[in-house]
Short mmCIF file of C-alpha atoms in Angstrom, two decimals:
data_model
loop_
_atom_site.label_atom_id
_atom_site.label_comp_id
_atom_site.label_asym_id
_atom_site.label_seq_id
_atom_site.Cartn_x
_atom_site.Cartn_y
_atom_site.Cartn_z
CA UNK A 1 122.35 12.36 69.36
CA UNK A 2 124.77 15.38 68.22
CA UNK A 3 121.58 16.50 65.91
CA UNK A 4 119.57 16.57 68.54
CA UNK A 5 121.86 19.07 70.34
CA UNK A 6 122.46 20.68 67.48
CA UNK A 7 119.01 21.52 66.69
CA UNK A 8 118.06 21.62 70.43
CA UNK A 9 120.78 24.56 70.69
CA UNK A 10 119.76 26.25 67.20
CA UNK A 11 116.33 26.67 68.17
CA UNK A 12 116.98 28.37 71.78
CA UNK A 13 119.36 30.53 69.63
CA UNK A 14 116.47 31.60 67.87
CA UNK A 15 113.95 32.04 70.34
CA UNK A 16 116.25 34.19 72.11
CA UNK A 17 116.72 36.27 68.84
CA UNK A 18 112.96 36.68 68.47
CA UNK A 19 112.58 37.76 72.26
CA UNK A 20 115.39 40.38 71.67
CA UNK A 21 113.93 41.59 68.50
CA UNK A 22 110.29 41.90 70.06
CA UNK A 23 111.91 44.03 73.02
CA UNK A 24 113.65 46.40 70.51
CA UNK A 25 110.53 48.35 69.66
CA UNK A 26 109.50 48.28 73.56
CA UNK A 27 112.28 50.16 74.45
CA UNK A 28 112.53 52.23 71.10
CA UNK A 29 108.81 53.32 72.68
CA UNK A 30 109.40 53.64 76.37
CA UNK A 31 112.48 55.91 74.92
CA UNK A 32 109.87 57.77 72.68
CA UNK A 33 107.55 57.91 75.74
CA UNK A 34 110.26 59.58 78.04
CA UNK A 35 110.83 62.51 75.50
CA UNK A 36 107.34 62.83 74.49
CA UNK A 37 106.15 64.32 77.74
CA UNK A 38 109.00 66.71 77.79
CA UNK A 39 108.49 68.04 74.92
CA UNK A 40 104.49 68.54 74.68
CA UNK A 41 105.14 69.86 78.30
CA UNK A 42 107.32 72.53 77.17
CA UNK A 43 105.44 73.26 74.20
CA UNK A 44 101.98 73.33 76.92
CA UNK A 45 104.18 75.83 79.21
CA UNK A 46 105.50 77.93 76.00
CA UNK A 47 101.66 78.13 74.89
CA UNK A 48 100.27 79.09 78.49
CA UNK A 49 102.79 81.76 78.49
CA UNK A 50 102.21 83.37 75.00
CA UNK A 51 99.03 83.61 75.93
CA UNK A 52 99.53 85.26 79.14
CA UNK A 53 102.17 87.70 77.47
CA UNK A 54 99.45 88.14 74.50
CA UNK A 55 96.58 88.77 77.38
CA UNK A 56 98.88 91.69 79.31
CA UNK A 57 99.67 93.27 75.60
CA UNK A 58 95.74 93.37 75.13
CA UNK A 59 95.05 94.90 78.66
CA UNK A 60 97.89 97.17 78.45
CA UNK A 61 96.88 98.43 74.42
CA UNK A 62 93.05 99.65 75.88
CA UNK A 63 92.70 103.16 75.65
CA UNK A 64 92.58 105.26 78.96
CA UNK A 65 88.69 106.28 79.35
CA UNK A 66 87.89 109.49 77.56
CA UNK A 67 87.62 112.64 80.08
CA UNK A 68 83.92 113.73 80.66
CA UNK A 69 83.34 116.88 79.41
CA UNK A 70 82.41 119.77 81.68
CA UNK A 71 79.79 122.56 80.83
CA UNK A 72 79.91 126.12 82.18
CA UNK A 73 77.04 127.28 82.55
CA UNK A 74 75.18 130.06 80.85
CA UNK A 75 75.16 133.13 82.87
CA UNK A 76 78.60 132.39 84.27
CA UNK A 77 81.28 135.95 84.66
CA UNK A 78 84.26 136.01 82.70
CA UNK A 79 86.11 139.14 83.54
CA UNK A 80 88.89 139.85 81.14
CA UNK A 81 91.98 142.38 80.99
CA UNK A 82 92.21 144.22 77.52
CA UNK A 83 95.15 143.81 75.65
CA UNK A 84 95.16 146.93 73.94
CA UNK A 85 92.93 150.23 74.02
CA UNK A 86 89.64 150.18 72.33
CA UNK A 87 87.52 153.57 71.60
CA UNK A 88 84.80 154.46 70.34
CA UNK A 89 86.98 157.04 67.57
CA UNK A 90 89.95 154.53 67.60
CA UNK A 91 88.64 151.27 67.07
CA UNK A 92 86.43 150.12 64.56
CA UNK A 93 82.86 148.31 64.15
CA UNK A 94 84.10 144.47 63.40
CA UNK A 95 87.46 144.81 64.85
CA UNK A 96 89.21 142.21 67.19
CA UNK A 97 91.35 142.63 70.25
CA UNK A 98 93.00 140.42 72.47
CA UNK A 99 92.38 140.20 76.47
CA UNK A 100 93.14 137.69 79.35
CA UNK A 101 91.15 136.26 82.13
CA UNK A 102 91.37 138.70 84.87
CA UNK A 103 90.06 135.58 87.55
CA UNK A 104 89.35 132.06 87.30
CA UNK A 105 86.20 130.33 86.69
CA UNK A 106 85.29 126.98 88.13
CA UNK A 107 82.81 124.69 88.20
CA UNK A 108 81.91 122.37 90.68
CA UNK A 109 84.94 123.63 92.62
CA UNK A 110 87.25 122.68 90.12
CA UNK A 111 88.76 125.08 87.94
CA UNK A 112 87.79 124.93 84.34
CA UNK A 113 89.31 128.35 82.72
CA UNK A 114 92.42 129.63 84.37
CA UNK A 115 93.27 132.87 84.92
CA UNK A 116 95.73 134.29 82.60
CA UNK A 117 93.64 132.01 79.67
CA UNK A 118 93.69 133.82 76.17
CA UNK A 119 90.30 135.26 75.22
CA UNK A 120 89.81 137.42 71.84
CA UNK A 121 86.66 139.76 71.23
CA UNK A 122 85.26 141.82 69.07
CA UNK A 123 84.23 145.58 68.44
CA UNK A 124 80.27 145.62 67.17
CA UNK A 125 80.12 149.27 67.59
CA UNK A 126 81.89 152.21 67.63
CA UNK A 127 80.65 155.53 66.83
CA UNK A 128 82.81 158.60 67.57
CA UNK A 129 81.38 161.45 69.56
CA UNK A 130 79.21 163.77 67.26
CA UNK A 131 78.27 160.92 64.90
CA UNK A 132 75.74 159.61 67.28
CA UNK A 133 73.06 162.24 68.00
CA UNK A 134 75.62 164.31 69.24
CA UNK A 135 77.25 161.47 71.52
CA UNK A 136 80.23 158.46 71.43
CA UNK A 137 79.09 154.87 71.47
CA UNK A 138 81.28 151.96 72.04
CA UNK A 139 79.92 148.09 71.97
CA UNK A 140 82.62 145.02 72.87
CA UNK A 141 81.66 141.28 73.44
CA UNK A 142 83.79 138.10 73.33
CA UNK A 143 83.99 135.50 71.07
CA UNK A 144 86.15 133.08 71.93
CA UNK A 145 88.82 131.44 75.09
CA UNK A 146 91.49 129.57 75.08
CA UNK A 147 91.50 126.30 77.69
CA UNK A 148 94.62 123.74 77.70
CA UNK A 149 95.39 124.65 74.42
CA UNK A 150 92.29 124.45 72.88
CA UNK A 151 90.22 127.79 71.51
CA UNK A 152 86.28 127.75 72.41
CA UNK A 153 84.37 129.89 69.97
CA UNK A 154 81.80 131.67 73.43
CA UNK A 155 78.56 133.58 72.97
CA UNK A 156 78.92 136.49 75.46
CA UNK A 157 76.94 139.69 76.59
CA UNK A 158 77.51 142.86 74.86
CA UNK A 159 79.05 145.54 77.39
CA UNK A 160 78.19 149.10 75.64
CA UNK A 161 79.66 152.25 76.86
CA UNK A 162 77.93 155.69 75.24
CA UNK A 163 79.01 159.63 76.24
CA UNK A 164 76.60 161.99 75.52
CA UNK A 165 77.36 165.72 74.96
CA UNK A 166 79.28 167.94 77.48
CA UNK A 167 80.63 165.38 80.03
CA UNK A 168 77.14 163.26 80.61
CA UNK A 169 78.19 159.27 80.49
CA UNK A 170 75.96 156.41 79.86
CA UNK A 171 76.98 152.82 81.03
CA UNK A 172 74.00 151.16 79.06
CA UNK A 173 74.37 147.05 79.11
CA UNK A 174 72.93 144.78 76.21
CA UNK A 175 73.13 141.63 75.23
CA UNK A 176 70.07 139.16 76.62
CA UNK A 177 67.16 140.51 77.99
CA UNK A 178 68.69 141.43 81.46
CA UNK A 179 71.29 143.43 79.78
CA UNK A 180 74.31 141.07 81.22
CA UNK A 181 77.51 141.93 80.84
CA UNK A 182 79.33 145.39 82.76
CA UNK A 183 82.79 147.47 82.91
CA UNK A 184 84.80 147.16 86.20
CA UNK A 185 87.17 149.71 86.73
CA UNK A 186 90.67 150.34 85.86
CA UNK A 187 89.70 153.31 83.14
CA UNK A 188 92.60 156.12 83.56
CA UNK A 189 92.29 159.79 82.88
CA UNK A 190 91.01 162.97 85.17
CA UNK A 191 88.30 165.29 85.44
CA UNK A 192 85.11 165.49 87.04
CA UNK A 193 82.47 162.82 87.32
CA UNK A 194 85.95 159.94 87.45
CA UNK A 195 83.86 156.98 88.25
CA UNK A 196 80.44 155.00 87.34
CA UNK A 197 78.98 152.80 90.08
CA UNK A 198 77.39 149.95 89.92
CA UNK A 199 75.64 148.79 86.83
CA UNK A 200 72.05 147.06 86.34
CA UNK A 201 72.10 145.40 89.50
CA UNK A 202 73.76 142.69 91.51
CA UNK A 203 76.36 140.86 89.31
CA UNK A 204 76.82 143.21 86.94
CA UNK A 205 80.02 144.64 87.73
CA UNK A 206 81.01 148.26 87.98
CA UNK A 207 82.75 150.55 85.56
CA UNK A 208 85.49 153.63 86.03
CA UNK A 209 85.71 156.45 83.70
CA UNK A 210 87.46 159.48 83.50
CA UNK A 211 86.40 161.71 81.05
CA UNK A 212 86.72 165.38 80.62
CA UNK A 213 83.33 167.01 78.90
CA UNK A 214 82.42 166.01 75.09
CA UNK A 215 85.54 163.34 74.62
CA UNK A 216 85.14 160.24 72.99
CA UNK A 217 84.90 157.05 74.77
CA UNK A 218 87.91 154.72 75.45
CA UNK A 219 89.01 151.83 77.73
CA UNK A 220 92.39 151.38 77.69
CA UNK A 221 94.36 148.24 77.57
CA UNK A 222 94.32 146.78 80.78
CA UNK A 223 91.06 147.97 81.49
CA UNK A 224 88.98 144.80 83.36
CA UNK A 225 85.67 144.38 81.84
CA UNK A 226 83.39 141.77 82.67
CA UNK A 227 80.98 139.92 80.34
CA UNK A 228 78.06 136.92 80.96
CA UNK A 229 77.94 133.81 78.88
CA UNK A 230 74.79 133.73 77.14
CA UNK A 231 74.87 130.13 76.06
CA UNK A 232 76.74 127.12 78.33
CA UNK A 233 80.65 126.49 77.44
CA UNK A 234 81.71 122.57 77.19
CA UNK A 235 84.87 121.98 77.83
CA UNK A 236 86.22 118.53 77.53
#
């Protein structure tokens, strides 16, 4: 009878070892369950957000859209201010000189070339008086502008200004067919005969001389002069 109770109590003892061994592993994975999610969430959310952070670094690293360029057209005025004197006795064929833009030139209503811009020319002729049949030629044009910084080689007009003999004056324009390209004014001096009118027509500007019979020919610095592009400008 004791056996019996023995054996009746040692096997409940070990069914209720087996039960509590087989529920070890249950709970061992509900526990791994309960931090799984956690963690594969926060690794999810850490994921989503390097990607957003990656996505705004992309958008913000595109480069800003290039500016469209802007062409002035050919036939447009510049009108410059000398920087120094040029002459047909004391300047050179080949020589430079500096000048300014005397007025602004837009396009479109928008300024492209400021006034006050740097320009530089050149001298491609000078002949002092009695060299020339008798008579003083002098031939400017300009080569180049400055615009934000940024010098524009230009194709310009020619503006020529010739004295022949005992105080008669020639204002002759070259350059392009039309002869584009004129003096305006601003020429200092005395003597009969002080300024030229208009030259070659509507656009062409005027020029102011002062010259006393059989000098040579000179504009000094300051002098505005006015010249036509002869091919279009693009400006970016």
């Amino acid at each position: 009878m004791r056996s019996r109770i023995f054996l009746s109590i040692l096997a409940s003892s070990l069914l209720f070892a087996g039960a509590a061994c087989s529920s070890k592993p249950a709970a061992n994975e509900s526990a791994a369950d309960q931090n799984a999610p956690a963690g594969a969430s926060g690794s999810s959310t850490s994921g989503n957000s390097g990607g957003g952070s990656m996505s705004n670094t992309a958008r913000e690293a595109k480069p800003a859209p290039a500016a469209e360029a802007v062409v002035v057209p050919a036939g447009t005025t510049l009108t410059v201010r000398l920087g120094e004197a040029v002459g047909s006795k004391i300047s050179t064929s080949g020589q430079s000189f500096s000048a300014t833009l005397a007025t602004p030139v837009e396009v479109g209503g928008k300024t492209i070339i400021p006034a006050g811009a740097a320009a530089r020319g050149v001298v491609t002729d000078a002949k002092p008086l009695g060299r020339f049949k008798g008579g003083a030629v002098l031939q400017i044009k300009l080569n180049s502008v400055t615009i934000n910084g940024s010098e524009h080689a230009i194709d310009t007009s020619a503006v020529t200004r010739a004295e022949k003999g005992k105080g008669k004056r020639t204002a002759v324009l070259t350059g392009g067919g039309a002869g584009l390209g004129a003096l305006i004014g601003g020429l200092a001096g005395g003597g009969k005969g002080a300024a030229i009118g208009a030259l070659a027509g509507a656009g062409a500007g005027g020029a102011g001389s002062a010259f006393t019979g059989n000098k040579d020919v000179v504009l000094p610095a300051e002098s505005a002069v006015s010249f036509k592009l002869e091919a279009p400008l693009e400006v970016k």
